[in-house]
XYZ file of C-alpha atoms in Angstrom:
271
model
C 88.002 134.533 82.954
C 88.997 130.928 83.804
C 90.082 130.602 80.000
C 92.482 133.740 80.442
C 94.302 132.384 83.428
C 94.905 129.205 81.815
C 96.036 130.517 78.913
C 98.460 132.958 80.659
C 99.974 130.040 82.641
C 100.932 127.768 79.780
C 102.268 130.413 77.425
C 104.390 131.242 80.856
C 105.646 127.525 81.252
C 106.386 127.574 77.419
C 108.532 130.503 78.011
C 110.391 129.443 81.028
C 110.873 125.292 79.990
C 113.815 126.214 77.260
C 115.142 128.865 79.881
C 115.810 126.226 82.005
C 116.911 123.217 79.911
C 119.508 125.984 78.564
C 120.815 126.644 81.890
C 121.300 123.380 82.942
C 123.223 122.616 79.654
C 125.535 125.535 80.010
C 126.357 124.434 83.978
C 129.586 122.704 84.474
C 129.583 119.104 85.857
C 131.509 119.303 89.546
C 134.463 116.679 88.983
C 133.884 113.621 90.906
C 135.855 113.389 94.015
C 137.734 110.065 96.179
C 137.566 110.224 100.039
C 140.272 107.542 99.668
C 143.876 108.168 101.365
C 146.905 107.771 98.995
C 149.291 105.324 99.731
C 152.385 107.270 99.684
C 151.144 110.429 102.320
C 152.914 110.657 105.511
C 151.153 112.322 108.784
C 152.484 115.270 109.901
C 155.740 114.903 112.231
C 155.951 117.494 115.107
C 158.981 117.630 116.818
C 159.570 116.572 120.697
C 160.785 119.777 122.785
C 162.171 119.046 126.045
C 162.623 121.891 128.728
C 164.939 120.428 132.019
C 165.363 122.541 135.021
C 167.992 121.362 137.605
C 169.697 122.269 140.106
C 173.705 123.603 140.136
C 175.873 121.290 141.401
C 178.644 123.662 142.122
C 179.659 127.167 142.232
C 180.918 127.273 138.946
C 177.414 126.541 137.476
C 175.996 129.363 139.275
C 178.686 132.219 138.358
C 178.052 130.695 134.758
C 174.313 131.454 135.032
C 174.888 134.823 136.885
C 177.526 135.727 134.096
C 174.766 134.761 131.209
C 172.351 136.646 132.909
C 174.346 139.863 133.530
C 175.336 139.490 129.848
C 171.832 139.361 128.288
C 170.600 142.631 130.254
C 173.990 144.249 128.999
C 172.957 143.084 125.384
C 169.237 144.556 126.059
C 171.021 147.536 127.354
C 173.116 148.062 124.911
C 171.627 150.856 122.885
C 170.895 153.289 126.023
C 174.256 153.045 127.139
C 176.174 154.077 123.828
C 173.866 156.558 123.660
C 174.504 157.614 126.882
C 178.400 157.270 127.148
C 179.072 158.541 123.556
C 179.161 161.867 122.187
C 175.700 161.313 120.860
C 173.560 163.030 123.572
C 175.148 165.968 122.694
C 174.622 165.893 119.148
C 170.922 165.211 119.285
C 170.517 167.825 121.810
C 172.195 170.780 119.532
C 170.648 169.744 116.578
C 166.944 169.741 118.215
C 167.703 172.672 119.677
C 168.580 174.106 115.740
C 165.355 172.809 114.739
C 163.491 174.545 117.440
C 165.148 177.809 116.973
C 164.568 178.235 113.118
C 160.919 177.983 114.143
C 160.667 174.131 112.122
C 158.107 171.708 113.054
C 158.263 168.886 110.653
C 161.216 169.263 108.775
C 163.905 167.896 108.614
C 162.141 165.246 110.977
C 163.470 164.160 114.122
C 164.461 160.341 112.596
C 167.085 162.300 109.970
C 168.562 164.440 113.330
C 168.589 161.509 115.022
C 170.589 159.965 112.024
C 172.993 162.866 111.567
C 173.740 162.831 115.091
C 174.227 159.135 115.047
C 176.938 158.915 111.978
C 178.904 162.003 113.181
C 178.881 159.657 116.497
C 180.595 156.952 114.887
C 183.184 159.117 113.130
C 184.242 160.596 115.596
C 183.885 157.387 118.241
C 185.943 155.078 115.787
C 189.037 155.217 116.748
C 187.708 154.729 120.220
C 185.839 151.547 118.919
C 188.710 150.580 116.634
C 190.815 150.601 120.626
C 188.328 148.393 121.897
C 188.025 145.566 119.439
C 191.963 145.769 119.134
C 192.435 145.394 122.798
C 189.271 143.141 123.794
C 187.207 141.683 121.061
C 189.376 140.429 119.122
C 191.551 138.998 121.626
C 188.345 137.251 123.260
C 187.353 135.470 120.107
C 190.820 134.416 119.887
C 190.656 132.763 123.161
C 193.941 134.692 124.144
C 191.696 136.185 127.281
C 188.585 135.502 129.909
C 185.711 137.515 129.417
C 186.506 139.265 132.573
C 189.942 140.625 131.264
C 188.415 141.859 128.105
C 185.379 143.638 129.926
C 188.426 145.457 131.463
C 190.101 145.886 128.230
C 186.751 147.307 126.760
C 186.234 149.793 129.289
C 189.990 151.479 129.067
C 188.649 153.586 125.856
C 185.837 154.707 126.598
C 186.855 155.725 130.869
C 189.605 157.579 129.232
C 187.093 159.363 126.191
C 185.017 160.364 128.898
C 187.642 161.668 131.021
C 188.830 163.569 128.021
C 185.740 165.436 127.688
C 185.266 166.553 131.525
C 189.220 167.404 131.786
C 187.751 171.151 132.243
C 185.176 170.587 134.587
C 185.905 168.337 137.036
C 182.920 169.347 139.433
C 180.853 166.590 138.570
C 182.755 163.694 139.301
C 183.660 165.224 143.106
C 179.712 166.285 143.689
C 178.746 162.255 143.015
C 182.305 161.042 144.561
C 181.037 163.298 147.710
C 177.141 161.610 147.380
C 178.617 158.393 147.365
C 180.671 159.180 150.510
C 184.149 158.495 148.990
C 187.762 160.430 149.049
C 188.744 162.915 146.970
C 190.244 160.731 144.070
C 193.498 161.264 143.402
C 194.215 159.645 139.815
C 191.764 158.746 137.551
C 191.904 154.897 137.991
C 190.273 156.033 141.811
C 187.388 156.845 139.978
C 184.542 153.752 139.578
C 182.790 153.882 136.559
C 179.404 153.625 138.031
C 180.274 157.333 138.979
C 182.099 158.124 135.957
C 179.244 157.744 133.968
C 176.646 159.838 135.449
C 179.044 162.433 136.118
C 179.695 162.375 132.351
C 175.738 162.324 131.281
C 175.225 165.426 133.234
C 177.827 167.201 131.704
C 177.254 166.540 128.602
C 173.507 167.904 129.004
C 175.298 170.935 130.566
C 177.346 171.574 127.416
C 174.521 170.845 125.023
C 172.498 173.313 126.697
C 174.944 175.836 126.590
C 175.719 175.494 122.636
C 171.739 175.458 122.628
C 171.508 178.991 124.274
C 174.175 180.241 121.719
C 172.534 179.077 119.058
C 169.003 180.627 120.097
C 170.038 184.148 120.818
C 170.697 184.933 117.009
C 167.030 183.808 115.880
C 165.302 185.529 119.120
C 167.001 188.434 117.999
C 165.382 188.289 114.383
C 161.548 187.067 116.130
C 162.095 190.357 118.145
C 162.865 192.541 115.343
C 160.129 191.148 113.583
C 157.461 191.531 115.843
C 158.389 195.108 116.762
C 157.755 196.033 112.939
C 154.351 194.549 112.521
C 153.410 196.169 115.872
C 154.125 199.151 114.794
C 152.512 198.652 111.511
C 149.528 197.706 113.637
C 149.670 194.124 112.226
C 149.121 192.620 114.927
C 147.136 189.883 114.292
C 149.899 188.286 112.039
C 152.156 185.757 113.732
C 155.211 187.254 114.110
C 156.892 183.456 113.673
C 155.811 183.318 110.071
C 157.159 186.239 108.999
C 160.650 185.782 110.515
C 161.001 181.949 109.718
C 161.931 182.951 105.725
C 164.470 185.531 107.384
C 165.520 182.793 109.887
C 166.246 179.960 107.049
C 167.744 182.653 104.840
C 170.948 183.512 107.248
C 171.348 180.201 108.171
C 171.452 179.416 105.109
C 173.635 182.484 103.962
C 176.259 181.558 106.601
C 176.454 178.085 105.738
C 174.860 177.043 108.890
C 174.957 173.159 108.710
C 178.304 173.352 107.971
C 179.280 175.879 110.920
C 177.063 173.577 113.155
C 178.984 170.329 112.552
C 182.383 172.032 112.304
C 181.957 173.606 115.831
C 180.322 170.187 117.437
C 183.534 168.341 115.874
C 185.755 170.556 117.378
C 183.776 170.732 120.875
C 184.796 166.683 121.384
C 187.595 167.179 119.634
C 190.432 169.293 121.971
């Protein structure tokens, strides 16, 4: 037994020997290393940063330092408030309102309304824009004006785009003159744009909803129809909204109704 052990371990150290003398002849050598620092490196040069806080010396320091402040929350601003004072609340309104009636969930998605809405915005806003950089931009990087005067200059435009769009409807402008506890105005430069602008937001959600409404009653009409019939065929188990949304997409389709849409909302900021 002693002999068969024995002989099982050398034939087993026979076998594995030229194994391993193979495998350490086929590992690459690991290339030999210096710890030693060239002479040319350079350490790594981080710049001083220096951060002083004083104290204005006169008024004219502090208006600056008002003014810069007042001028980087109009810059944060910015977005909400051509949103706001543009015709562009009223476009995305109608044209969510579009997508809602023709029974649509996903498409066209709400980024590509809110893209439509945005480039029929600045055609018909341009030559409101093209006013304002002709009367205060570019006369400000000139240096012909103070930033004051072309804040003023800026604001003539758009007060008087506004004003064109509420010259029916008035109602507005005296319900926040009268919250703000301030006379009847008798021109429009009595108006303060702090007013102006509200006034002007909530009409132009009044006149969105209204086009909205106009827009709906069409496509109720067809959900109607089209539930009465599959009542009566005793379908009722069938969502009436999937039969009528083919119906739906084929007459607005039929009566070019993208066209018709942006034809009427030109011509409803356009008098």
């Amino acid at each position: 037994m002693k002999n068969k052990i024995k002989a099982i371990f050398l034939s087993a150290v026979l076998f594995i020997s030229p194994v391993m003398l193979f495998a350490q002849s086929t590992t690459p050598s690991a290339p030999q290393g210096t710890t030693e620092m060239r002479n040319d490196a350079r350490p790594l040069q981080v710049p001083n940063i220096a951060v002083q806080i004083t104290e204005p010396r006169s008024g004219n320091e502090v208006a600056f330092s008002v003014r810069l402040l007042l001028l980087l929350t109009i810059l944060t601003l910015a977005p909400s408030i051509l949103i706001l004072v543009t015709c562009f609340l009223r476009f995305s309104i109608v044209l969510d309102f579009i997508k809602r009636a023709l029974s649509l969930q996903q498409v066209p998605p709400t980024a590509v309304l809110n893209g439509i809405a945005f480039f029929m915005t600045i055609f018909i806003m341009w030559p409101t824009f093209s006013k304002m950089y002709d009367n205060s931009l570019k006369p400000l990087s000139d240096g012909q004006i103070g930033i004051e005067e072309a804040y003023k200059k800026a604001e003539e435009p758009i007060r008087d785009f506004m004003f064109l769009q509420m010259s029916d409807d008035t109602s507005y402008i005296k319900t926040f003159m009268s919250m703000a506890k301030m006379e009847k105005p008798k021109n429009k430069s009595d108006v303060p744009t702090y007013i102006l602008i509200p006034a002007y937001i909530i009409h132009e959600l009044t006149i969105a909803f209204k086009i909205g409404i106009l827009l709906y009653i069409p496509f109720i009409i067809i959900d109607m129809v089209v539930a009465s019939i599959l009542m009566a065929m005793g379908m009722m188990m069938l969502p009436p909204v999937q039969i009528s949304m083919p119906f739906k997409l084929i007459l607005f389709v039929l009566v070019d109704g993208w066209g018709l849409l942006t034809q009427q909302l030109f011509l409803s900021v356009i008098h």
